[in-house]
Coordinates of C-alpha atoms and ligand atoms in Angstrom, one line a residue:
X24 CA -5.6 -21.6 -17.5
X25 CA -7.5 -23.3 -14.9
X26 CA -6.8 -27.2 -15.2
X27 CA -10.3 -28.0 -15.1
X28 CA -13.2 -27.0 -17.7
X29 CA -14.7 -24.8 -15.2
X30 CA -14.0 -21.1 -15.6
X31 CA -13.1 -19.3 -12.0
X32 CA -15.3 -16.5 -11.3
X33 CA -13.6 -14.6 -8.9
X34 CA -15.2 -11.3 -7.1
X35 CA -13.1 -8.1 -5.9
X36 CA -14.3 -6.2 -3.4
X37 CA -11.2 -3.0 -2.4
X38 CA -11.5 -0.8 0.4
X39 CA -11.7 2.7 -2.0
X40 CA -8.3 3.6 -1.1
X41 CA -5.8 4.0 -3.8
X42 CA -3.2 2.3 -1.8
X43 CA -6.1 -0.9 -1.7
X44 CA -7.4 -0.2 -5.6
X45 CA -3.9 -0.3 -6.8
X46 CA -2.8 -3.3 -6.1
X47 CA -6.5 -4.8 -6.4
X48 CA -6.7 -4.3 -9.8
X49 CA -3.0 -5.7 -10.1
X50 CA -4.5 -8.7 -9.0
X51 CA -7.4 -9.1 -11.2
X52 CA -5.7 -8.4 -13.7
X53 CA -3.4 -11.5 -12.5
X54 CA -6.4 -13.3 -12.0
X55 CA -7.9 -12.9 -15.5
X56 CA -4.6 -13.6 -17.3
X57 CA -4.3 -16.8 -15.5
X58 CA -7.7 -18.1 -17.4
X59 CA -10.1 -16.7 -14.8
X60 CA -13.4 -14.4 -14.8
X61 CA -12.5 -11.0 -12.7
X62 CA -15.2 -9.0 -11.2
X63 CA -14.3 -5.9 -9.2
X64 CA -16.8 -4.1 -7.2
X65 CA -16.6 -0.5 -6.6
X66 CA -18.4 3.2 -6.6
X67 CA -18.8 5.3 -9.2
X68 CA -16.1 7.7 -8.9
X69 CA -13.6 4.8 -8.1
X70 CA -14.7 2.9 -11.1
X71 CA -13.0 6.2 -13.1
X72 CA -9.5 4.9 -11.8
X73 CA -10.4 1.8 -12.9
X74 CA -11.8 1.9 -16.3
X75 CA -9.2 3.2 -18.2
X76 CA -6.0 0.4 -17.6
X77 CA -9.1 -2.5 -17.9
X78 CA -10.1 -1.4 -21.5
X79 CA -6.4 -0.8 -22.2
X80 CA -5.9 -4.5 -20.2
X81 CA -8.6 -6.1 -22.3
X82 CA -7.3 -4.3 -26.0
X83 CA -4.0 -6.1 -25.5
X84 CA -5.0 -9.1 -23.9
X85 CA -8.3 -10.2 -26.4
X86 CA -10.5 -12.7 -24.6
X87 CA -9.5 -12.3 -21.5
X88 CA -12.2 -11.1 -19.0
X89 CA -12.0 -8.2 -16.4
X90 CA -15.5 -6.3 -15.5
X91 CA -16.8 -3.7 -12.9
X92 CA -19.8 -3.8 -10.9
X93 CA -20.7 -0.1 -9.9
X94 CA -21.8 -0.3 -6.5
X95 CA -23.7 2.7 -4.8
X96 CA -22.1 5.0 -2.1
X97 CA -24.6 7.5 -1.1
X98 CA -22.0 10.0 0.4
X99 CA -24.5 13.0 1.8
X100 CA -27.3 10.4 3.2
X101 CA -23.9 8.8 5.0
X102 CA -23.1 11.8 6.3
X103 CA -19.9 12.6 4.2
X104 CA -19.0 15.3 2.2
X105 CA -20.4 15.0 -1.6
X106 CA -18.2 12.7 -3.7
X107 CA -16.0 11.4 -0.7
X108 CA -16.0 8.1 -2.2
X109 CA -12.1 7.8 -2.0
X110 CA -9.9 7.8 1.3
X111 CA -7.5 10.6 -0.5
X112 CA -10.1 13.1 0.2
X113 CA -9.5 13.8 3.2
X114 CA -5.9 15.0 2.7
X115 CA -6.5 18.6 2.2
X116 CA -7.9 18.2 5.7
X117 CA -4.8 19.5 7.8
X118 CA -6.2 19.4 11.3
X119 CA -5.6 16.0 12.7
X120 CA -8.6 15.5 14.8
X121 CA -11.1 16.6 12.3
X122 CA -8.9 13.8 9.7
X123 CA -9.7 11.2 12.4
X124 CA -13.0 11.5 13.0
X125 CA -13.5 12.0 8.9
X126 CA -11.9 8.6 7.6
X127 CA -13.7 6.8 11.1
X128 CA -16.7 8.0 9.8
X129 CA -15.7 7.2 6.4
X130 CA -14.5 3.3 7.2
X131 CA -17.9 3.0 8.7
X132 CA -20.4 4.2 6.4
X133 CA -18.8 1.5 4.3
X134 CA -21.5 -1.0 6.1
X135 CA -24.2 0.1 3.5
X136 CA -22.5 -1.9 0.8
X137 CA -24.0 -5.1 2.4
X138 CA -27.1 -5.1 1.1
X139 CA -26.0 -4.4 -2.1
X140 CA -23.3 -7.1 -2.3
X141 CA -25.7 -9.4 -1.1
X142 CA -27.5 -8.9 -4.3
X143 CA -24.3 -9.1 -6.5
X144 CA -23.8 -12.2 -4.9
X145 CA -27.2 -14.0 -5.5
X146 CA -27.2 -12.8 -8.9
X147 CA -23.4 -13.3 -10.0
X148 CA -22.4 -16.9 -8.2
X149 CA -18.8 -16.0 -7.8
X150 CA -16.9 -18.9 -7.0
X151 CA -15.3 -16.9 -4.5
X152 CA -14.8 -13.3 -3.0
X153 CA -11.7 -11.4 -2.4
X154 CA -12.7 -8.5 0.3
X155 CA -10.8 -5.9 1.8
X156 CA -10.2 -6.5 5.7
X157 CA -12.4 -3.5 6.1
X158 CA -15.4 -5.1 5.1
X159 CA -15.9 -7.4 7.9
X160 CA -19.9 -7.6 7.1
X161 CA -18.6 -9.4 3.8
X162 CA -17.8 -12.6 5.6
X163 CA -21.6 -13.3 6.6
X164 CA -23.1 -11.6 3.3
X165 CA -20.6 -14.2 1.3
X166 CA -21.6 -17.2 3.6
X167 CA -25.4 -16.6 3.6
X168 CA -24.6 -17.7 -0.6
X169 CA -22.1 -20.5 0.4
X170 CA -19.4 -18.1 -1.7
X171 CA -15.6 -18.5 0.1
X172 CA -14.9 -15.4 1.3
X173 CA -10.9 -14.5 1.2
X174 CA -9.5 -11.6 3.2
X175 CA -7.7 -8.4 1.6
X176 CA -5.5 -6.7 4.0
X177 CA -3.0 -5.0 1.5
X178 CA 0.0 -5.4 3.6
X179 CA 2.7 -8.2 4.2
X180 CA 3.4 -10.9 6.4
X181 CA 6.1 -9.1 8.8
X182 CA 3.7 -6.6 9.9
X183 CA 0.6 -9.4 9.9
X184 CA 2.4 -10.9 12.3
X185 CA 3.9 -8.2 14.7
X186 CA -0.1 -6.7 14.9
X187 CA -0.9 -10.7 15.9
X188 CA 2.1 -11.3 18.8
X189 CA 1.1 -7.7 19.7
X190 CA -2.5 -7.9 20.0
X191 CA -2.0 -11.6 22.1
X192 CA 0.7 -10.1 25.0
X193 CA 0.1 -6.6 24.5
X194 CA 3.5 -6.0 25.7
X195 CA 3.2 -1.9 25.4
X196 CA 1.1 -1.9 28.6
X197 CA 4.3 -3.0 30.3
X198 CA 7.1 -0.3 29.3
X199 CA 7.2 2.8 31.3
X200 CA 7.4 5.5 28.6
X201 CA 6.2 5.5 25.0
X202 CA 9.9 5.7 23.9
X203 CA 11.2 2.5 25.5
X204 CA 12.2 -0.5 23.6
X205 CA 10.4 -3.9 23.8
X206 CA 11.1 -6.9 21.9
X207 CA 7.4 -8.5 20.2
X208 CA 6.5 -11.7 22.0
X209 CA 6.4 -14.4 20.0
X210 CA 7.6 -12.9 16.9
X211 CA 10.3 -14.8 15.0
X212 CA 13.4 -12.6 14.7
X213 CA 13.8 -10.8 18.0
X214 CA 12.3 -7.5 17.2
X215 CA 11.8 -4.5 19.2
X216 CA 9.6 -1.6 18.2
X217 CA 8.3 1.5 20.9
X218 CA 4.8 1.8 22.4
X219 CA 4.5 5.1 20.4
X220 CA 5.3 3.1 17.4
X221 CA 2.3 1.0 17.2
X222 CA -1.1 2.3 16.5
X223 CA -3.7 2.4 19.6
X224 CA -6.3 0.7 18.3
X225 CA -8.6 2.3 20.6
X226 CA -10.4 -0.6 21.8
X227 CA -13.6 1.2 22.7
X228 CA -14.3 3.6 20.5
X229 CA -16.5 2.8 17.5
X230 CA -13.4 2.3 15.3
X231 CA -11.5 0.1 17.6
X232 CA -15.1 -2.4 17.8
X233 CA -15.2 -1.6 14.1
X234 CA -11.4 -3.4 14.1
X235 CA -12.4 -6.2 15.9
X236 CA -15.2 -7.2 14.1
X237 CA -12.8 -6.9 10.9
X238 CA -10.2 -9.5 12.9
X239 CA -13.3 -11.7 14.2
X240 CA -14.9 -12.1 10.5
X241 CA -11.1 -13.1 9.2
X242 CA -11.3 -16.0 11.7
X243 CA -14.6 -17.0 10.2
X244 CA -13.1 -16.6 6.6
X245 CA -12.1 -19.2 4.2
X246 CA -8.2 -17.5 4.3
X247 CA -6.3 -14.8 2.9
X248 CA -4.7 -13.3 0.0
X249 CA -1.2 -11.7 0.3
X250 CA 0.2 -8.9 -1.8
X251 CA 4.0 -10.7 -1.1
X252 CA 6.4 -13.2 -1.9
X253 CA 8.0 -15.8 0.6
X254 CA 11.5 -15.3 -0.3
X255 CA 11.2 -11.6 1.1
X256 CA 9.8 -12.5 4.2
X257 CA 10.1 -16.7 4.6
X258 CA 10.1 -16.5 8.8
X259 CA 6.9 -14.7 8.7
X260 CA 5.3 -16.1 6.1
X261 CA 5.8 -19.6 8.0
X262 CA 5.1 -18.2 11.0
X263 CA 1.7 -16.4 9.6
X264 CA 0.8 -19.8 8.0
X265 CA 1.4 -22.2 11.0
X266 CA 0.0 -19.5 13.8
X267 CA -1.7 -16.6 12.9
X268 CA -4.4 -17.5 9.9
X269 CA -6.3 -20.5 9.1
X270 CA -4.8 -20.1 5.3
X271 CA -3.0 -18.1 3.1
X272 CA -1.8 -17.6 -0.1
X273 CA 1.0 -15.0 -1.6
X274 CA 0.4 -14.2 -5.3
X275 CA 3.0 -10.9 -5.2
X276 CA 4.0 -8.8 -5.8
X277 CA 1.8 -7.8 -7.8
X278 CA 3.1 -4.2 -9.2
X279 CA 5.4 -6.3 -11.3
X280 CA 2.9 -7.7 -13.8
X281 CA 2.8 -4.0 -14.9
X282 CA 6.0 -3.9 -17.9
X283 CA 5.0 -1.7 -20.3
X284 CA 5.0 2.1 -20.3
X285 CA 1.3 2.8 -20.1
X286 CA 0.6 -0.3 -17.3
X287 CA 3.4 1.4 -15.5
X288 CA 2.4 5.2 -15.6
X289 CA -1.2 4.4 -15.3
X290 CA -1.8 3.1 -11.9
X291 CA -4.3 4.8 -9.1
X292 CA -4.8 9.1 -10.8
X293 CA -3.5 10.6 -14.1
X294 CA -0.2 11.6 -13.4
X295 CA 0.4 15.4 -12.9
X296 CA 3.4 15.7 -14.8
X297 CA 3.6 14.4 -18.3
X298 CA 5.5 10.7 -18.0
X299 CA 7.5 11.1 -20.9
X300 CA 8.9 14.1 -19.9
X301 CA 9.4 13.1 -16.6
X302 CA 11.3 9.8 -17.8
X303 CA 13.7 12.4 -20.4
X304 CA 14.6 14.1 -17.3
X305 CA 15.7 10.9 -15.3
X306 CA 17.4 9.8 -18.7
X307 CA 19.3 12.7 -18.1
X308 CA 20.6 11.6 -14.5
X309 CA 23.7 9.4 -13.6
X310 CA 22.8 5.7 -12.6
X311 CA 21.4 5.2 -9.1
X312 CA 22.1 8.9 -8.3
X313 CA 18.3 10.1 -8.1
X314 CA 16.5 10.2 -4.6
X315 CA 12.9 9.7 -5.1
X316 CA 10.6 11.3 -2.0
X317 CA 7.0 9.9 -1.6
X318 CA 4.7 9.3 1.3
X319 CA 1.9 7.4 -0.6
X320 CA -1.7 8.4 -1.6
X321 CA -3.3 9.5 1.6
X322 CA -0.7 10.9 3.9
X323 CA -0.7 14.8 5.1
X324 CA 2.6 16.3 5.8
X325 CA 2.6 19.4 7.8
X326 CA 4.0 22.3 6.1
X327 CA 6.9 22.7 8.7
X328 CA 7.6 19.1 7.9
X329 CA 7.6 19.9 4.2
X330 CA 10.3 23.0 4.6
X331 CA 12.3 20.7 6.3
X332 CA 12.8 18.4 3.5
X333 CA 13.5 20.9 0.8
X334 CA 15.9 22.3 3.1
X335 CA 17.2 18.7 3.6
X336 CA 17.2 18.0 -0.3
X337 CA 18.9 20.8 -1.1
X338 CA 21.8 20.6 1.7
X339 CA 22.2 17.0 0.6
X340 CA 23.5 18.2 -3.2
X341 CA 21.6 15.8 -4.6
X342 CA 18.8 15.0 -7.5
X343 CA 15.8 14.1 -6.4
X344 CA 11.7 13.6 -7.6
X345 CA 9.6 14.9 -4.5
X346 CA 5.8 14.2 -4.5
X347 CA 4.2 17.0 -2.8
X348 CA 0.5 16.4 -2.2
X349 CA -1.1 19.6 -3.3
X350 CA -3.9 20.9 -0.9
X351 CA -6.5 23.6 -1.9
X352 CA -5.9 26.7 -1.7
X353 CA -2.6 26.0 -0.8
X354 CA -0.1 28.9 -0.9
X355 CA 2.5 27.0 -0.9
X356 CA 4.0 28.8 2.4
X357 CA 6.3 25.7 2.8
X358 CA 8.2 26.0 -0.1
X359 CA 11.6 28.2 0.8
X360 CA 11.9 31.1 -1.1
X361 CA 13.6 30.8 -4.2
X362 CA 14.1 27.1 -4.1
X363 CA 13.0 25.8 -7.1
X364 CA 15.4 28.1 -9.2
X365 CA 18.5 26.8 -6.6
X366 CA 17.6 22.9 -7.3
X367 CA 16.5 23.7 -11.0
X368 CA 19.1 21.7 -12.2
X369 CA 19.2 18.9 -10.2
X370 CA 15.6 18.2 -8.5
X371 CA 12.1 19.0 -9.4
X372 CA 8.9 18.6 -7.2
X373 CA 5.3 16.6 -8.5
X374 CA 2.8 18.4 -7.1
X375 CA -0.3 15.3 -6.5
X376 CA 0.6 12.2 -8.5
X377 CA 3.2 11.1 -9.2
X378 CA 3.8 7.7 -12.3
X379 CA 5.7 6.1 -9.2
X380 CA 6.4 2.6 -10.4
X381 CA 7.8 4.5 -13.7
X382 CA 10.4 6.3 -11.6
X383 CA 10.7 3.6 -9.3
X384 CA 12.0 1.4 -12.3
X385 CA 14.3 3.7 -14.1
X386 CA 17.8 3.1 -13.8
X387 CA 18.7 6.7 -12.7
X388 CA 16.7 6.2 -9.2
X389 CA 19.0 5.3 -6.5
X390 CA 17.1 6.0 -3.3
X391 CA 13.4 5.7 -2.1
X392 CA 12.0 7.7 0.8
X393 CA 9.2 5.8 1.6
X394 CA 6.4 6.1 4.3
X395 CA 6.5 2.2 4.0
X396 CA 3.1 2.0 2.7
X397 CA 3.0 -1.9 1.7
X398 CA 2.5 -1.3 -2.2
X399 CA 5.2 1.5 -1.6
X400 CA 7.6 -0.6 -0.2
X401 CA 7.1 -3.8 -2.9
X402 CA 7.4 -1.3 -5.4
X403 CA 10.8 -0.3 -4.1
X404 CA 11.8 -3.7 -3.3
X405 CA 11.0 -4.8 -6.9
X406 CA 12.9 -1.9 -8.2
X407 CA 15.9 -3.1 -6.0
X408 CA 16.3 0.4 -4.3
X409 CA 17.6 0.9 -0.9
X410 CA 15.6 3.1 1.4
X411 CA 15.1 6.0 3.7
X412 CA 11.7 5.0 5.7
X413 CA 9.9 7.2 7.1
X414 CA 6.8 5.6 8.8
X415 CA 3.9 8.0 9.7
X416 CA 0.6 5.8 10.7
X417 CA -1.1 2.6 9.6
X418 CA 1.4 -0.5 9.9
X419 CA 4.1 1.6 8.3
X420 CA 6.5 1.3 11.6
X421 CA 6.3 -2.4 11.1
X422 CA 7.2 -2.4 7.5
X423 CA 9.8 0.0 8.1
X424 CA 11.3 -2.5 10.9
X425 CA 11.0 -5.0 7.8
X426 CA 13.7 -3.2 5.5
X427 CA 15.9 -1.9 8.3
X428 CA 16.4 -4.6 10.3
X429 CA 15.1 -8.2 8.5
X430 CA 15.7 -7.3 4.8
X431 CA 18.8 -4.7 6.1
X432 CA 18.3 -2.9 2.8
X433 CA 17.5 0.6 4.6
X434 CA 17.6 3.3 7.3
X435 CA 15.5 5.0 9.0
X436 CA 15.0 9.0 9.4
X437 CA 14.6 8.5 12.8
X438 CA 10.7 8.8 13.1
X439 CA 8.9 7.2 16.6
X440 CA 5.8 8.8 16.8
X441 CA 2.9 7.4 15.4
X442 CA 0.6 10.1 14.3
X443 CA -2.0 11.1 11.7
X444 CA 0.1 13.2 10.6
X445 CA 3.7 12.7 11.0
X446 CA 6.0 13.2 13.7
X447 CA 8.5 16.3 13.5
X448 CA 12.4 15.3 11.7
X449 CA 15.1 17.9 11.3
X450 CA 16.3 19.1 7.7
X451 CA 19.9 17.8 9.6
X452 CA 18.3 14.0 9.5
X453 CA 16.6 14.0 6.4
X454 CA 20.2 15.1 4.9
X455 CA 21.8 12.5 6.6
X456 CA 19.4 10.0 6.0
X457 CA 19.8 10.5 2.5
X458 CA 23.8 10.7 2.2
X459 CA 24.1 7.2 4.2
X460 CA 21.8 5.3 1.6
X461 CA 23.3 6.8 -1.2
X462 CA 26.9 7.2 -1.0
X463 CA 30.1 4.7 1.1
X464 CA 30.4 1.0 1.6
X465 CA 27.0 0.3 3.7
X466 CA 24.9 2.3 1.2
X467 CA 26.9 -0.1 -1.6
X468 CA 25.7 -2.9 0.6
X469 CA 22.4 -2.2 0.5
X470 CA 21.8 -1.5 -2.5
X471 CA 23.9 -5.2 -3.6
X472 CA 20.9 -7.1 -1.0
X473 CA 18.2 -4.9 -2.6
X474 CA 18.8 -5.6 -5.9
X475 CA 19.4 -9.4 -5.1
X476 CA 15.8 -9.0 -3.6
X477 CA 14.4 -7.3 -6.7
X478 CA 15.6 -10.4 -8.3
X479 CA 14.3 -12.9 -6.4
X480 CA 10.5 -11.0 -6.6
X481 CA 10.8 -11.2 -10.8
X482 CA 11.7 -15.1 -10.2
X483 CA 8.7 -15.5 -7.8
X484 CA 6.0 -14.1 -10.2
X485 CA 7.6 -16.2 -13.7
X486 CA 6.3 -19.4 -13.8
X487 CA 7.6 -21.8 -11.7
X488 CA 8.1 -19.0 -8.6
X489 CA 6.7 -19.3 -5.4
X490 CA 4.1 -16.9 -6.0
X491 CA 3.1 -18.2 -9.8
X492 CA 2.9 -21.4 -8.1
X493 CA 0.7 -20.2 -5.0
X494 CA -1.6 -18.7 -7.1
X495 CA -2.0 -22.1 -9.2
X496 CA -3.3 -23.8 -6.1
X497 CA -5.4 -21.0 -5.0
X498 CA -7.4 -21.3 -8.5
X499 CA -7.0 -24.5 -8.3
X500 CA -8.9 -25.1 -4.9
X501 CA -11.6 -22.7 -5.7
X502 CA -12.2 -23.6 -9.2
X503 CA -13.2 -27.9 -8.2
Ligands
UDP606 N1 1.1 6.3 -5.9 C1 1.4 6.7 -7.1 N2 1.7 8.1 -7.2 C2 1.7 8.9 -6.2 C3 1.4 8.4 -4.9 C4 1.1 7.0 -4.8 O1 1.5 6.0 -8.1 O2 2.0 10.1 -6.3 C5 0.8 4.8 -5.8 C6 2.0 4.0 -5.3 O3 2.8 3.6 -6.4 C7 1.3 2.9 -4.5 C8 0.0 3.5 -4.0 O4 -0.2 4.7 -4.8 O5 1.0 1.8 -5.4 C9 0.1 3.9 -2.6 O6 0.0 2.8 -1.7 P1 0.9 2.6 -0.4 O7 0.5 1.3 0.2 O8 2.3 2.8 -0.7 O9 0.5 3.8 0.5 P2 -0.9 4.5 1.0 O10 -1.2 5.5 -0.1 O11 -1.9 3.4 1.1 O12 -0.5 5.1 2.3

């Protein structure tokens, strides 16, 4: 509860991305269990992902208060395809420039939600709003009501504060080739990354202004809100804290809060498999001997990619859960002939969505191959699983950095190109990949730091923990 008599009314605003809305609603559901008033703000179709763990939230949890606000998103009048009201639509999209210029568009058209949360804002009095980084017009529309606004970015602190040391020096304009090493400036830890590692921001194009105005309006916010905890990350966090933003507050992570079955298998779509099944099947499976293959909610794997890692999965003799995001109209020319029957025993492929944080958690998953989405990658981290990362766009090359080289609980695949959709990786690295997390003494390794980590983020969350204790200030600041 909040120490004072006043009830904290706090406002949601997520970027409709599943890999945003996730762990948004984690954290009103944080929010609201800790005494406060949650609002969350989003469109129609989006408020279907939403609706169904709040009334299940609120049936358990009596009293406790958790609403949304339907906002409008026009898509045909903003030039998008009717009902593109969620990032993931673009994935059946499989030529890369046509997926650029779709979620540009897309990120942009978000600007006519500032009128509207203008309104919300007059009319509601939130004592303060939690918007995504992508909403950069949210800053002003949340001043013009003297409401705080915090910042959203839905990643951690490592890769915070590469993007900070490497937007100040811009060191990549200095190496000769895209492939060369360079160690960040600045950035605690010594740590070298490639020029074709880091995503071109594009400075002039309307995406790369569109950025800019998203870091300018952070300066002008009241702080941000971090989806981590300090004992994974302590250098950054200090160095995020002391250099980088004005204030900050980590309240992860946040997937944990989700313990029983239905909270688990319930997050982002319906799962296309049914759960309980899919947990039988695990039960089936020796302890840590599963390898569980996802790249996340919005990333589009070329087919040639996707033969190489059932070629990969099934040279490695091992059990596995792949994720496969289905396309329309796909016919499945990927998929070698006759592998299903060959792997029937030991591995099984999800086609779309996957109950992730169910498999995550069960004790027969031993390895995560991870895009390193940030919710990805806590989810892993709480599950105490070493890695295989395999970064593809976004910040992932800085997260993956943050498991292979800080946290040393993972290896890579061997990825360096960032691209919308993947760089190329032999079925001879994926195997690889896979047999040196799972099996000898540095796989044992890992997996004894990754389940000390897994630890540590239960502890931070229980009261007492760094996070628990984090957010406690945080409502207690915007509560007086
Ligand atoms: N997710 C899931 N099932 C799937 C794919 C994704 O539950 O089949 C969830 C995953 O657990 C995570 C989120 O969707 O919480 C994806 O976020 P992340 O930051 O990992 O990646 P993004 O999708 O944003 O690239």
């Amino acid at each position: 509860m909040t120490s004072n008599s006043h009830k904290l009314h706090v406002m949601f605003f997520p970027m409709m991305a599943h890999g945003h809305m996730i762990p948004t609603l984690d954290m009103a559901k944080l929010f609201s269990s800790r005494g406060a008033k949650s609002t969350i703000l989003t469109t129609p179709l989006n408020a279907k992902f939403l609706q169904k763990p709040i009334d299940k939230f609120k049936n358990l949890n009596p009293g406790l208060q958790i609403e949304i606000q339907i906002v409008d998103f026009p898509c045909v009048q903003l030039g998008l395809p009717e009902g593109c009201e969620n990032a993931d639509s673009f994935t059946a999209n499989n030529n890369s420039d046509e997926r650029r210029a779709m979620i540009s568009k897309f990120f942009l058209a978000t600007r006519f939600f500032k009128d509207q949360l203008e309104k919300l804002l007059e009319t509601m009095r939130p004592d303060c709003l939690i918007a995504d980084v992508f909403f950069p017009w949210a800053t002003e529309a949340a001043e013009k009501f003297h409401v705080p606004r915090l910042v959203f970015h839905g990643t951690g602190y490592f890769s915070l504060c590469a993007s900070y040391c490497i937007r100040l020096h811009n060191p990549q304009k200095r190496v000769a080739t895209s492939s060369e090493p360079f160690v960040i400036p600045d950035l605690p830890g010594n740590i070298a990354i490639t020029q074709g590692q880091i995503l071109d921001r594009g400075e002039d194009t309307e995406m790369g202004k569109f950025m800019n105005e998203a870091l300018e309006s952070e300066v002008k916010s009241s702080g941000v809100v971090v989806n981590s905890f300090y004992e994974l990350e302590p250098d950054y966090a200090d160095f995020y804290k002391s250099t980088v933003a004005k204030r900050a507050w980590q309240i992860g992570p946040l997937s944990v809060h989700n313990r029983g079955f239905e909270e688990k298998a319930e997050r982002g779509k319906k799962a296309s498999i049914d759960e309980a099944e899919c947990l039988k099947w695990l039960d089936s499976r020796k302890p840590d001997s599963v390898v569980y293959v996802s790249f996340g909610s919005v990333a589009s794997i070329k087919n040639e990619q996707l033969t190489e890692i059932a070629a990969g999965l099934e040279a490695s003799g091992t059990s596995f859960i792949w994720v496969v995001r289905k396309n329309t109209g796909d016919k499945e020319e990927w998929l070698p002939e006759g592998f299903e029957e060959r792997v029937k025993d030991r591995g099984m492929i999800i086609r779309g969505w996957a109950p992730q944080v169910l498999i995550l958690d069960h004790q027969a998953t031993g390895v995560f191959v991870t895009h390193c989405g940030w919710n990805s990658l806590l989810e892993g981290v709480a599950a105490g699983l070493p890695m295989v990362t395999w970064p593809i766009g976004a910040e992932q090359f800085y997260n993956e950095i943050l498991v292979t080289k800080v946290l040393r609980t993972g290896v890579s695949v061997g990825t360096n190109k960032h691209a919308i959709m993947g760089d190329f990786i032999s079925r001879e690295n994926v195997d690889k990949a896979v047999r040196e997390v799972l099996d000898g003494e540095e796989a044992e390794e890992m997996r004894s730091r990754a389940k000390k980590l897994a630890e540590m983020a239960k502890a931070a969350v229980e009261e007492g923990g760094s996070s628990y204790n984090d957010l406690s200030s945080f409502i207690e600041e915007f509560s007086s």
